[in-house]
mmCIF file of C-alpha atoms and ligand atoms in Angstrom:
data_model
loop_
_atom_site.group_PDB
_atom_site.id
_atom_site.type_symbol
_atom_site.label_atom_id
_atom_site.label_comp_id
_atom_site.label_asym_id
_atom_site.label_seq_id
_atom_site.Cartn_x
_atom_site.Cartn_y
_atom_site.Cartn_z
ATOM 1 C CA MET O 1 0.000 0.000 0.000
ATOM 2 C CA ASP O 2 1.474 3.407 -0.920
ATOM 3 C CA ILE O 3 2.214 6.123 1.628
ATOM 4 C CA VAL O 4 -0.694 8.354 0.592
ATOM 5 C CA THR O 5 -3.194 5.515 1.007
ATOM 6 C CA ARG O 6 -1.779 4.668 4.424
ATOM 7 C CA LEU O 7 -1.973 8.320 5.499
ATOM 8 C CA LEU O 8 -5.592 8.521 4.349
ATOM 9 C CA LEU O 9 -6.434 5.382 6.294
ATOM 10 C CA ALA O 10 -4.499 6.555 9.361
ATOM 11 C CA GLY O 11 -6.590 9.740 9.417
ATOM 12 C CA PRO O 12 -6.488 11.218 12.928
ATOM 13 C CA ASP O 13 -4.730 8.210 14.520
ATOM 14 C CA PRO O 14 -1.237 9.350 15.665
ATOM 15 C CA ASP O 15 -0.094 5.785 16.417
ATOM 16 C CA ALA O 16 -0.858 4.661 12.877
ATOM 17 C CA VAL O 17 1.130 7.615 11.465
ATOM 18 C CA ALA O 18 4.050 6.878 13.807
ATOM 19 C CA ARG O 19 4.088 3.238 12.636
ATOM 20 C CA LEU O 20 4.085 4.418 9.011
ATOM 21 C CA VAL O 21 7.061 6.740 9.666
ATOM 22 C CA ASP O 22 8.916 3.834 11.289
ATOM 23 C CA GLU O 23 8.263 1.531 8.375
ATOM 24 C CA ALA O 24 8.537 3.853 5.354
ATOM 25 C CA GLY O 25 11.151 6.234 6.761
ATOM 26 C CA LEU O 26 10.820 9.915 7.655
ATOM 27 C CA ALA O 27 12.155 11.236 4.332
ATOM 28 C CA ALA O 28 9.539 9.398 2.247
ATOM 29 C CA VAL O 29 6.634 10.419 4.511
ATOM 30 C CA ALA O 30 7.860 14.029 4.759
ATOM 31 C CA ALA O 31 8.011 14.270 0.945
ATOM 32 C CA VAL O 32 4.325 13.306 0.722
ATOM 33 C CA LEU O 33 3.370 15.773 3.478
ATOM 34 C CA VAL O 34 5.279 18.663 1.883
ATOM 35 C CA ASP O 35 3.731 17.921 -1.507
ATOM 36 C CA GLU O 36 0.261 18.046 0.063
ATOM 37 C CA VAL O 37 0.927 21.333 1.897
ATOM 38 C CA VAL O 38 2.315 22.930 -1.277
ATOM 39 C CA PHE O 39 -0.647 21.717 -3.334
ATOM 40 C CA ARG O 40 -3.181 22.993 -0.797
ATOM 41 C CA CYS O 41 -1.735 26.428 -0.069
ATOM 42 C CA ASP O 42 -3.026 29.687 -1.552
ATOM 43 C CA PRO O 43 -1.089 31.275 -4.417
ATOM 44 C CA PRO O 44 1.946 33.198 -3.063
ATOM 45 C CA ALA O 45 1.322 36.934 -2.606
ATOM 46 C CA ASN O 46 4.882 38.150 -1.848
ATOM 47 C CA THR O 47 6.560 40.097 -4.658
ATOM 48 C CA HIS O 48 9.936 39.822 -2.933
ATOM 49 C CA PRO O 49 11.263 36.216 -3.271
ATOM 50 C CA VAL O 50 11.841 34.463 0.014
ATOM 51 C CA HIS O 51 12.363 30.923 1.297
ATOM 52 C CA VAL O 52 10.242 29.208 3.893
ATOM 53 C CA VAL O 53 11.892 26.136 5.377
ATOM 54 C CA LEU O 54 9.825 23.188 6.579
ATOM 55 C CA ASP O 55 11.496 20.996 9.168
ATOM 56 C CA ILE O 56 9.540 17.792 9.700
ATOM 57 C CA THR O 57 10.712 15.738 12.648
ATOM 58 C CA ALA O 58 10.356 12.255 14.083
ATOM 59 C CA GLY O 59 12.292 11.617 17.285
ATOM 60 C CA THR O 60 15.782 13.038 16.738
ATOM 61 C CA GLU O 61 15.533 12.920 12.938
ATOM 62 C CA THR O 62 14.645 15.952 10.794
ATOM 63 C CA ALA O 63 13.640 16.098 7.114
ATOM 64 C CA ARG O 64 14.275 19.632 5.835
ATOM 65 C CA THR O 65 12.702 21.218 2.728
ATOM 66 C CA ALA O 66 13.359 24.796 1.603
ATOM 67 C CA LEU O 67 10.538 26.259 -0.488
ATOM 68 C CA ARG O 68 10.981 29.346 -2.663
ATOM 69 C CA LEU O 69 7.912 31.543 -2.749
ATOM 70 C CA VAL O 70 7.152 34.515 -4.959
ATOM 71 C CA ARG O 71 3.971 35.847 -6.576
ATOM 72 C CA ASP O 72 2.850 34.248 -9.880
ATOM 73 C CA GLU O 73 4.972 31.127 -9.363
ATOM 74 C CA PRO O 74 4.068 27.918 -7.565
ATOM 75 C CA PRO O 75 6.097 27.295 -4.386
ATOM 76 C CA THR O 76 9.134 25.278 -5.449
ATOM 77 C CA ALA O 77 11.491 23.113 -3.428
ATOM 78 C CA VAL O 78 15.051 24.427 -3.801
ATOM 79 C CA ASP O 79 18.417 23.354 -2.528
ATOM 80 C CA ASN O 80 20.273 26.659 -2.997
ATOM 81 C CA ASP O 81 20.236 29.647 -0.682
ATOM 82 C CA ALA O 82 20.047 32.425 -3.270
ATOM 83 C CA GLU O 83 17.025 33.864 -1.532
ATOM 84 C CA PRO O 84 16.856 34.776 2.154
ATOM 85 C CA VAL O 85 15.149 32.406 4.543
ATOM 86 C CA GLY O 86 12.096 34.201 5.853
ATOM 87 C CA MET O 87 10.936 31.590 8.311
ATOM 88 C CA VAL O 88 11.659 28.099 9.539
ATOM 89 C CA LEU O 89 8.535 26.120 10.443
ATOM 90 C CA ARG O 90 8.880 22.960 12.531
ATOM 91 C CA PHE O 91 6.306 20.162 12.662
ATOM 92 C CA THR O 92 6.418 16.632 13.896
ATOM 93 C CA ALA O 93 5.478 14.238 11.093
ATOM 94 C CA VAL O 94 2.659 12.878 13.249
ATOM 95 C CA ASP O 95 1.121 16.290 13.974
ATOM 96 C CA LEU O 96 1.363 17.425 10.378
ATOM 97 C CA ALA O 97 -0.141 14.198 9.005
ATOM 98 C CA CYS O 98 -3.001 14.287 11.515
ATOM 99 C CA ARG O 99 -3.728 17.871 10.566
ATOM 100 C CA LEU O 100 -3.655 17.245 6.824
ATOM 101 C CA PHE O 101 -5.417 13.894 6.626
ATOM 102 C CA GLY O 102 -7.217 13.510 9.933
ATOM 103 C CA GLY O 103 -8.763 16.930 10.338
ATOM 104 C CA THR O 104 -7.378 17.165 13.876
ATOM 105 C CA ARG O 105 -5.300 19.947 15.296
ATOM 106 C CA ARG O 106 -3.243 18.723 18.223
ATOM 107 C CA GLY O 107 -1.963 21.100 20.889
ATOM 108 C CA GLY O 108 1.406 22.800 20.219
ATOM 109 C CA ASP O 109 1.594 21.268 16.808
ATOM 110 C CA PHE O 110 4.147 23.559 15.253
ATOM 111 C CA GLY O 111 7.024 25.834 16.083
ATOM 112 C CA ASN O 112 8.902 28.533 14.217
ATOM 113 C CA ARG O 113 12.157 30.467 13.946
ATOM 114 C CA PHE O 114 11.773 33.895 12.394
ATOM 115 C CA LEU O 115 14.268 35.367 9.896
ATOM 116 C CA PRO O 116 17.202 33.218 10.970
ATOM 117 C CA ALA O 117 19.714 34.784 8.591
ATOM 118 C CA PRO O 118 18.729 38.067 6.982
ATOM 119 C CA PRO O 119 21.653 39.145 4.790
ATOM 120 C CA ARG O 120 23.019 42.584 5.668
ATOM 121 C CA ASP O 121 23.159 43.829 2.114
ATOM 122 C CA HIS O 122 19.530 42.954 1.518
ATOM 123 C CA ALA O 123 17.057 45.579 0.295
ATOM 124 C CA GLY O 124 16.117 46.364 3.886
ATOM 125 C CA PRO O 125 14.145 44.752 6.645
ATOM 126 C CA ASP O 126 10.685 45.951 5.714
ATOM 127 C CA PRO O 127 10.183 44.319 2.318
ATOM 128 C CA LEU O 128 11.889 41.191 3.585
ATOM 129 C CA MET O 129 9.811 40.973 6.738
ATOM 130 C CA ARG O 130 6.622 41.600 4.805
ATOM 131 C CA ALA O 131 7.586 38.982 2.212
ATOM 132 C CA ALA O 132 8.472 36.520 4.994
ATOM 133 C CA ALA O 133 5.113 37.039 6.698
ATOM 134 C CA GLN O 134 3.201 36.708 3.434
ATOM 135 C CA ALA O 135 5.107 33.593 2.378
ATOM 136 C CA THR O 136 4.705 31.985 5.799
ATOM 137 C CA GLY O 137 0.993 32.780 5.703
ATOM 138 C CA THR O 138 0.831 31.144 2.284
ATOM 139 C CA ILE O 139 2.400 27.933 3.560
ATOM 140 C CA MET O 140 0.159 27.904 6.649
ATOM 141 C CA SER O 141 -2.913 28.275 4.396
ATOM 142 C CA GLY O 142 -2.041 24.782 3.154
ATOM 143 C CA LEU O 143 -2.869 23.479 6.628
ATOM 144 C CA ALA O 144 -6.190 25.275 6.885
ATOM 145 C CA ALA O 145 -9.634 24.112 5.803
ATOM 146 C CA ALA O 146 -10.327 24.644 2.111
ATOM 147 C CA PRO O 147 -11.841 27.911 0.924
ATOM 148 C CA ALA O 148 -15.362 27.918 -0.530
ATOM 149 C CA LEU O 149 -15.797 25.652 -3.530
ATOM 150 C CA GLY O 150 -16.658 28.612 -5.788
ATOM 151 C CA GLU O 151 -13.369 30.261 -4.893
ATOM 152 C CA LEU O 152 -11.501 27.041 -5.700
ATOM 153 C CA SER O 153 -13.356 26.710 -8.994
ATOM 154 C CA VAL O 154 -12.224 30.189 -10.024
ATOM 155 C CA ARG O 155 -8.703 29.647 -8.656
ATOM 156 C CA TYR O 156 -8.104 26.523 -10.714
ATOM 157 C CA GLY O 157 -10.126 27.612 -13.769
ATOM 158 C CA SER O 158 -13.200 25.355 -13.785
ATOM 159 C CA ASP O 159 -16.443 26.695 -15.239
ATOM 160 C CA LYS O 160 -18.454 25.364 -12.291
ATOM 161 C CA TRP O 161 -18.806 28.827 -10.687
ATOM 162 C CA ALA O 162 -18.961 32.479 -11.797
ATOM 163 C CA SER O 163 -18.598 31.361 -15.397
ATOM 164 C CA PHE O 164 -20.921 29.398 -17.694
ATOM 165 C CA HIS O 165 -22.429 27.820 -14.586
ATOM 166 C CA TRP O 166 -23.311 28.422 -10.938
ATOM 167 C CA TYR O 167 -22.961 24.856 -9.727
ATOM 168 C CA THR O 168 -20.642 24.977 -6.727
ATOM 169 C CA ARG O 169 -23.291 26.283 -4.280
ATOM 170 C CA HIS O 170 -25.302 23.130 -5.025
ATOM 171 C CA TYR O 171 -22.251 20.890 -4.734
ATOM 172 C CA GLU O 172 -21.532 22.472 -1.341
ATOM 173 C CA ASN O 173 -25.038 21.590 -0.166
ATOM 174 C CA TYR O 174 -25.146 17.992 -1.364
ATOM 175 C CA LEU O 175 -21.517 16.988 -0.840
ATOM 176 C CA ALA O 176 -20.930 18.619 2.558
ATOM 177 C CA PRO O 177 -21.463 15.321 4.449
ATOM 178 C CA PHE O 178 -18.545 13.777 2.509
ATOM 179 C CA ARG O 179 -16.028 16.545 3.232
ATOM 180 C CA ASP O 180 -13.925 14.878 5.891
ATOM 181 C CA ARG O 181 -14.367 11.276 4.850
ATOM 182 C CA PRO O 182 -11.941 9.110 2.859
ATOM 183 C CA ILE O 183 -14.227 9.204 -0.170
ATOM 184 C CA ARG O 184 -13.779 8.081 -3.767
ATOM 185 C CA LEU O 185 -15.011 10.513 -6.402
ATOM 186 C CA LEU O 186 -15.146 9.802 -10.143
ATOM 187 C CA GLU O 187 -15.576 12.668 -12.589
ATOM 188 C CA ILE O 188 -16.164 11.912 -16.270
ATOM 189 C CA GLY O 189 -14.772 14.838 -18.289
ATOM 190 C CA ILE O 190 -11.585 16.552 -17.153
ATOM 191 C CA GLY O 191 -11.648 19.646 -19.377
ATOM 192 C CA GLY O 192 -8.898 21.730 -20.956
ATOM 193 C CA TYR O 193 -8.822 22.447 -24.650
ATOM 194 C CA GLY O 194 -6.159 23.075 -27.265
ATOM 195 C CA ARG O 195 -2.823 23.425 -25.569
ATOM 196 C CA GLU O 196 -4.354 23.545 -22.103
ATOM 197 C CA LEU O 197 -4.189 20.201 -20.376
ATOM 198 C CA GLY O 198 -6.994 21.174 -17.961
ATOM 199 C CA GLY O 199 -7.652 19.350 -14.702
ATOM 200 C CA ALA O 200 -9.244 22.340 -12.963
ATOM 201 C CA SER O 201 -12.027 20.398 -11.300
ATOM 202 C CA LEU O 202 -9.713 17.528 -10.309
ATOM 203 C CA ARG O 203 -7.588 20.057 -8.394
ATOM 204 C CA MET O 204 -10.700 21.637 -6.948
ATOM 205 C CA TRP O 205 -11.952 18.274 -5.614
ATOM 206 C CA ARG O 206 -8.517 17.309 -4.321
ATOM 207 C CA ARG O 207 -8.342 20.535 -2.327
ATOM 208 C CA TRP O 208 -11.926 20.421 -1.083
ATOM 209 C CA PHE O 209 -11.854 16.785 0.028
ATOM 210 C CA PRO O 210 -8.723 16.542 2.198
ATOM 211 C CA ARG O 211 -9.081 12.763 2.521
ATOM 212 C CA GLY O 212 -10.578 12.121 -0.913
ATOM 213 C CA ARG O 213 -9.280 9.977 -3.739
ATOM 214 C CA ILE O 214 -10.196 11.559 -7.070
ATOM 215 C CA VAL O 215 -10.478 9.661 -10.342
ATOM 216 C CA GLY O 216 -10.834 11.611 -13.589
ATOM 217 C CA MET O 217 -11.727 9.996 -16.908
ATOM 218 C CA ASP O 218 -11.519 11.658 -20.315
ATOM 219 C CA VAL O 219 -11.583 10.568 -23.930
ATOM 220 C CA VAL O 220 -8.440 12.693 -24.416
ATOM 221 C CA ASP O 221 -5.197 11.514 -22.783
ATOM 222 C CA LYS O 222 -4.731 13.666 -19.691
ATOM 223 C CA THR O 223 -2.667 11.217 -17.674
ATOM 224 C CA ALA O 224 -0.036 13.927 -17.191
ATOM 225 C CA LEU O 225 -2.413 15.332 -14.556
ATOM 226 C CA THR O 226 -1.852 12.292 -12.322
ATOM 227 C CA ALA O 227 -0.945 13.485 -8.807
ATOM 228 C CA PRO O 228 -1.061 12.212 -5.254
ATOM 229 C CA ARG O 229 -4.695 11.256 -4.545
ATOM 230 C CA VAL O 230 -5.566 11.898 -8.219
ATOM 231 C CA THR O 231 -5.809 9.071 -10.788
ATOM 232 C CA VAL O 232 -6.413 9.858 -14.445
ATOM 233 C CA VAL O 233 -7.893 7.317 -16.860
ATOM 234 C CA VAL O 234 -8.244 7.598 -20.635
ATOM 235 C CA GLY O 235 -11.593 6.317 -21.850
ATOM 236 C CA ASP O 236 -14.731 7.033 -23.842
ATOM 237 C CA GLN O 237 -17.870 7.184 -21.722
ATOM 238 C CA SER O 238 -19.923 5.776 -24.610
ATOM 239 C CA ASP O 239 -18.222 2.414 -23.987
ATOM 240 C CA PRO O 240 -19.844 0.622 -21.024
ATOM 241 C CA GLY O 241 -16.944 -1.851 -20.930
ATOM 242 C CA THR O 242 -14.486 0.949 -20.196
ATOM 243 C CA LEU O 243 -16.745 2.424 -17.529
ATOM 244 C CA LEU O 244 -17.133 -0.977 -15.894
ATOM 245 C CA ALA O 245 -13.374 -1.513 -15.860
ATOM 246 C CA VAL O 246 -12.890 1.872 -14.164
ATOM 247 C CA ALA O 247 -15.610 1.085 -11.622
ATOM 248 C CA ARG O 248 -14.133 -2.330 -10.831
ATOM 249 C CA GLU O 249 -10.633 -0.957 -10.389
ATOM 250 C CA HIS O 250 -11.398 2.300 -8.553
ATOM 251 C CA GLY O 251 -14.953 1.996 -7.191
ATOM 252 C CA PRO O 252 -17.321 1.762 -5.508
ATOM 253 C CA PHE O 253 -17.693 5.530 -5.544
ATOM 254 C CA ASP O 254 -19.224 7.924 -3.057
ATOM 255 C CA VAL O 255 -19.662 10.532 -5.784
ATOM 256 C CA VAL O 256 -19.883 10.184 -9.580
ATOM 257 C CA ILE O 257 -20.079 13.296 -11.744
ATOM 258 C CA ASP O 258 -20.995 13.142 -15.422
ATOM 259 C CA ASP O 259 -19.401 16.248 -16.963
ATOM 260 C CA GLY O 260 -18.263 14.558 -20.164
ATOM 261 C CA SER O 261 -19.739 14.703 -23.675
ATOM 262 C CA HIS O 262 -23.220 15.808 -22.520
ATOM 263 C CA LEU O 263 -24.700 13.801 -25.401
ATOM 264 C CA ASN O 264 -28.077 12.625 -24.172
ATOM 265 C CA ALA O 265 -27.481 8.999 -25.181
ATOM 266 C CA HIS O 266 -24.189 9.007 -23.234
ATOM 267 C CA VAL O 267 -25.867 10.481 -20.143
ATOM 268 C CA HIS O 268 -28.338 7.553 -20.177
ATOM 269 C CA SER O 269 -25.809 4.776 -20.835
ATOM 270 C CA THR O 270 -23.267 6.176 -18.354
ATOM 271 C CA PHE O 271 -25.906 6.372 -15.636
ATOM 272 C CA ALA O 272 -27.093 2.815 -16.372
ATOM 273 C CA THR O 273 -23.521 1.504 -16.103
ATOM 274 C CA LEU O 274 -22.152 3.540 -13.202
ATOM 275 C CA PHE O 275 -25.098 4.052 -10.853
ATOM 276 C CA PRO O 276 -24.820 0.444 -9.581
ATOM 277 C CA HIS O 277 -21.224 1.312 -8.615
ATOM 278 C CA VAL O 278 -22.226 4.236 -6.395
ATOM 279 C CA ARG O 279 -22.213 3.333 -2.707
ATOM 280 C CA ASP O 280 -25.414 3.460 -0.681
ATOM 281 C CA GLY O 281 -25.597 6.991 0.668
ATOM 282 C CA GLY O 282 -23.629 8.256 -2.340
ATOM 283 C CA VAL O 283 -24.567 10.830 -4.959
ATOM 284 C CA TYR O 284 -24.624 10.696 -8.782
ATOM 285 C CA VAL O 285 -24.423 14.104 -10.462
ATOM 286 C CA VAL O 286 -25.363 15.028 -14.024
ATOM 287 C CA GLU O 287 -24.176 18.422 -15.250
ATOM 288 C CA ASP O 288 -25.308 20.506 -18.232
ATOM 289 C CA LEU O 289 -28.916 19.366 -18.517
ATOM 290 C CA GLN O 290 -29.461 22.144 -21.054
ATOM 291 C CA THR O 291 -28.392 19.731 -23.796
ATOM 292 C CA ALA O 292 -31.710 17.896 -23.270
ATOM 293 C CA TYR O 293 -33.171 20.659 -25.442
ATOM 294 C CA TRP O 294 -30.330 20.879 -27.991
ATOM 295 C CA PRO O 295 -30.723 18.760 -31.157
ATOM 296 C CA SER O 296 -26.957 18.784 -31.765
ATOM 297 C CA PHE O 297 -26.558 16.756 -28.536
ATOM 298 C CA GLY O 298 -29.466 14.407 -29.272
ATOM 299 C CA GLY O 299 -31.898 16.621 -27.383
ATOM 300 C CA VAL O 300 -35.280 17.955 -28.481
ATOM 301 C CA ASP O 301 -36.382 21.576 -28.455
ATOM 302 C CA THR O 302 -39.866 21.025 -27.007
ATOM 303 C CA ASP O 303 -41.670 22.220 -23.868
ATOM 304 C CA THR O 304 -41.541 18.721 -22.387
ATOM 305 C CA ALA O 305 -38.299 16.800 -22.864
ATOM 306 C CA PRO O 306 -38.906 13.206 -24.012
ATOM 307 C CA GLY O 307 -37.600 10.080 -22.290
ATOM 308 C CA HIS O 308 -34.381 9.623 -24.242
ATOM 309 C CA THR O 309 -32.971 12.970 -23.016
ATOM 310 C CA SER O 310 -31.131 13.654 -19.752
ATOM 311 C CA VAL O 311 -34.172 15.486 -18.376
ATOM 312 C CA GLY O 312 -36.299 12.525 -19.510
ATOM 313 C CA LEU O 313 -34.004 10.233 -17.496
ATOM 314 C CA LEU O 314 -34.586 12.343 -14.377
ATOM 315 C CA LYS O 315 -38.346 12.249 -14.882
ATOM 316 C CA SER O 316 -38.236 8.454 -15.140
ATOM 317 C CA LEU O 317 -36.238 8.385 -11.888
ATOM 318 C CA LEU O 318 -38.998 10.434 -10.237
ATOM 319 C CA ASP O 319 -41.516 7.818 -11.357
ATOM 320 C CA GLY O 320 -39.285 5.052 -9.965
ATOM 321 C CA LEU O 321 -38.917 6.938 -6.683
ATOM 322 C CA HIS O 322 -42.703 6.620 -6.272
ATOM 323 C CA HIS O 323 -43.004 2.985 -7.343
ATOM 324 C CA ALA O 324 -44.732 2.048 -4.085
ATOM 325 C CA GLU O 325 -47.597 4.390 -4.885
ATOM 326 C CA ARG O 326 -48.487 2.740 -8.196
ATOM 327 C CA VAL O 327 -52.041 1.440 -8.340
ATOM 328 C CA SER O 328 -50.850 -1.516 -10.402
ATOM 329 C CA ALA O 329 -48.357 -2.476 -7.638
ATOM 330 C CA ALA O 330 -45.411 -2.524 -10.049
ATOM 331 C CA THR O 331 -42.326 -4.366 -8.804
ATOM 332 C CA PRO O 332 -39.488 -1.836 -8.637
ATOM 333 C CA GLY O 333 -36.496 -2.350 -10.913
ATOM 334 C CA ALA O 334 -32.998 -2.203 -9.435
ATOM 335 C CA THR O 335 -32.709 1.544 -10.073
ATOM 336 C CA ALA O 336 -36.140 2.450 -8.701
ATOM 337 C CA GLY O 337 -35.303 0.480 -5.573
ATOM 338 C CA ALA O 338 -32.047 2.402 -5.113
ATOM 339 C CA VAL O 339 -32.928 6.057 -5.826
ATOM 340 C CA VAL O 340 -33.975 7.925 -2.683
ATOM 341 C CA GLY O 341 -33.740 11.505 -3.911
ATOM 342 C CA VAL O 342 -33.693 13.437 -7.185
ATOM 343 C CA HIS O 343 -32.718 17.086 -6.760
ATOM 344 C CA VAL O 344 -32.822 19.204 -9.878
ATOM 345 C CA HIS O 345 -31.480 22.736 -10.227
ATOM 346 C CA HIS O 346 -30.862 24.829 -13.309
ATOM 347 C CA ASN O 347 -28.763 22.547 -15.565
ATOM 348 C CA ILE O 348 -27.611 20.179 -12.796
ATOM 349 C CA ALA O 349 -29.109 17.179 -10.982
ATOM 350 C CA PHE O 350 -28.071 15.284 -7.846
ATOM 351 C CA ILE O 351 -29.382 11.722 -7.557
ATOM 352 C CA GLU O 352 -29.115 10.185 -4.084
ATOM 353 C CA LYS O 353 -28.566 6.459 -3.760
ATOM 354 C CA GLY O 354 -29.988 4.375 -0.922
ATOM 355 C CA ARG O 355 -32.772 1.913 -0.198
ATOM 356 C CA ASN O 356 -36.064 3.151 -1.596
ATOM 357 C CA ASP O 357 -38.171 0.808 0.459
ATOM 358 C CA GLU O 358 -40.799 3.087 1.977
ATOM 359 C CA ASP O 359 -44.223 1.527 1.782
ATOM 360 C CA GLY O 360 -47.087 3.146 -0.088
ATOM 361 C CA LEU O 361 -50.556 3.536 1.356
ATOM 362 C CA PRO O 362 -51.718 0.362 3.184
ATOM 363 C CA PRO O 363 -54.122 -1.838 1.164
ATOM 364 C CA TRP O 364 -57.049 -1.246 3.539
ATOM 365 C CA ILE O 365 -57.057 2.432 2.609
ATOM 366 C CA ALA O 366 -55.440 2.410 -0.812
ATOM 367 C CA GLY O 367 -58.407 0.900 -2.646
ATOM 368 C CA ARG O 368 -60.702 3.673 -1.471
ATOM 369 C CA VAL O 369 -58.537 6.689 -2.169
ATOM 370 C CA ARG O 370 -56.399 5.748 -5.163
ATOM 371 C CA GLY O 371 -59.194 5.223 -7.678
ATOM 372 C CA GLU O 372 -58.003 1.758 -8.539
ATOM 373 C CA GLY O 373 -60.818 1.280 -10.986
ATOM 374 C CA ALA O 374 -59.130 3.928 -13.123
ATOM 375 C CA ALA O 375 -55.726 2.179 -13.006
ATOM 376 C CA SER O 376 -54.029 1.497 -16.273
ATOM 377 C CA SER O 377 -52.054 -1.728 -16.280
HETATM 378 C C1 SAM M 401 -16.811 20.435 -19.860
HETATM 379 S S1 SAM M 401 -15.291 19.589 -19.973
HETATM 380 C C2 SAM M 401 -15.058 19.066 -18.306
HETATM 381 C C3 SAM M 401 -14.730 20.204 -17.397
HETATM 382 C C4 SAM M 401 -14.254 19.803 -16.025
HETATM 383 N N1 SAM M 401 -15.030 18.729 -15.444
HETATM 384 C C5 SAM M 401 -14.314 21.005 -15.104
HETATM 385 O O1 SAM M 401 -15.333 21.187 -14.391
HETATM 386 O O2 SAM M 401 -13.379 21.794 -15.082
HETATM 387 C C6 SAM M 401 -15.770 18.159 -20.838
HETATM 388 C C7 SAM M 401 -14.676 17.110 -21.005
HETATM 389 O O3 SAM M 401 -15.321 15.907 -21.435
HETATM 390 C C8 SAM M 401 -14.462 15.214 -22.300
HETATM 391 N N2 SAM M 401 -15.255 14.294 -23.129
HETATM 392 C C9 SAM M 401 -15.980 14.581 -24.242
HETATM 393 N N3 SAM M 401 -16.541 13.466 -24.737
HETATM 394 C C10 SAM M 401 -16.184 12.458 -23.914
HETATM 395 C C11 SAM M 401 -16.448 11.059 -23.910
HETATM 396 N N4 SAM M 401 -17.205 10.483 -24.859
HETATM 397 N N5 SAM M 401 -15.908 10.307 -22.918
HETATM 398 C C12 SAM M 401 -15.140 10.877 -21.951
HETATM 399 N N6 SAM M 401 -14.854 12.197 -21.924
HETATM 400 C C13 SAM M 401 -15.360 12.981 -22.877
HETATM 401 C C14 SAM M 401 -13.781 16.324 -23.094
HETATM 402 O O4 SAM M 401 -12.550 15.867 -23.646
HETATM 403 C C15 SAM M 401 -13.619 17.416 -22.061
HETATM 404 O O5 SAM M 401 -12.350 17.352 -21.472
#
């Protein structure tokens, strides 16, 4: 089992992290922790380049990483001392891991040394001190809870908020219960066009779910976006065999998001294949329902979308949700028995999976009030 998986499983358990450090070695664990902090932190704000040093300790051992921070560049690990050290931050590996992957903040979990070696010929203390404070704040933001999902969407360049769509407020509502759990999320459609590799939403999910494993699938090869906790698969969602292989290898999933081709036929076939691989209590999301009305996507421009469209699929799920109320006492199919909620907002739907086993009206009252004589078989 790799170090990231073991850290995710260890969660808030300090003994499990300590055992991992013993077995895998401090250097290997520290490298994973630093990578996670650097990924999570806000973009650097300091215009004056400065180093922040992370010392990660276990017993008498220390793993040291110097990070160079300056605005418009990602924090980068460096082994030269061309820039002044603005701050040394000290963490034990156990405390840092528990904070990042367990959501716990243990008492006295870090220490610092401020400006250990400001060079005399430097531009002066004020810009350096300000840069050091900004850069240190940037690194510490990597240990904090994630910002709002809309902010992350804009930061990484997804269109899920303040762009073509306003989806993240709905995601925040429906996915909040999964935030701190070691979930598995599959998103079909990674995005990025032309020379842009994309991956905006994969980064957004990785940041928002601190213990989540994210799988992205796209018909275009985007495997270069593979990162800790992020797996990228090449595949066409129109092929159920490919979807099944992904589900068998990486599922079952807590969350599946269909943000791929948005062709209505694909929305149907992808749902039919993947919904059985969503865990009970999980959520299946379909984005961009507008294509139900667009002929170029196999939709129909009518007041009432027909069954073969994405909106038609949702309407059939509503019927299945109420199977117990049918006068003809229809036996529910596997999907009807497993859909417990269908929440539709402008262009996006959240389908909740569970056990749809609520009874309908009891027989001694049903016959009188349901108009069974009028039932169609
Ligand atoms: C709207 S973008 C996804 C945006 C991304 N999820 C985000 O929120 O930033 C749609 C993606 O679906 C991919 N796609 C299109 N047809 C597909 C198919 N048949 N199977 C899998 N992916 C497909 C495209 O290559 C494109 O990257």
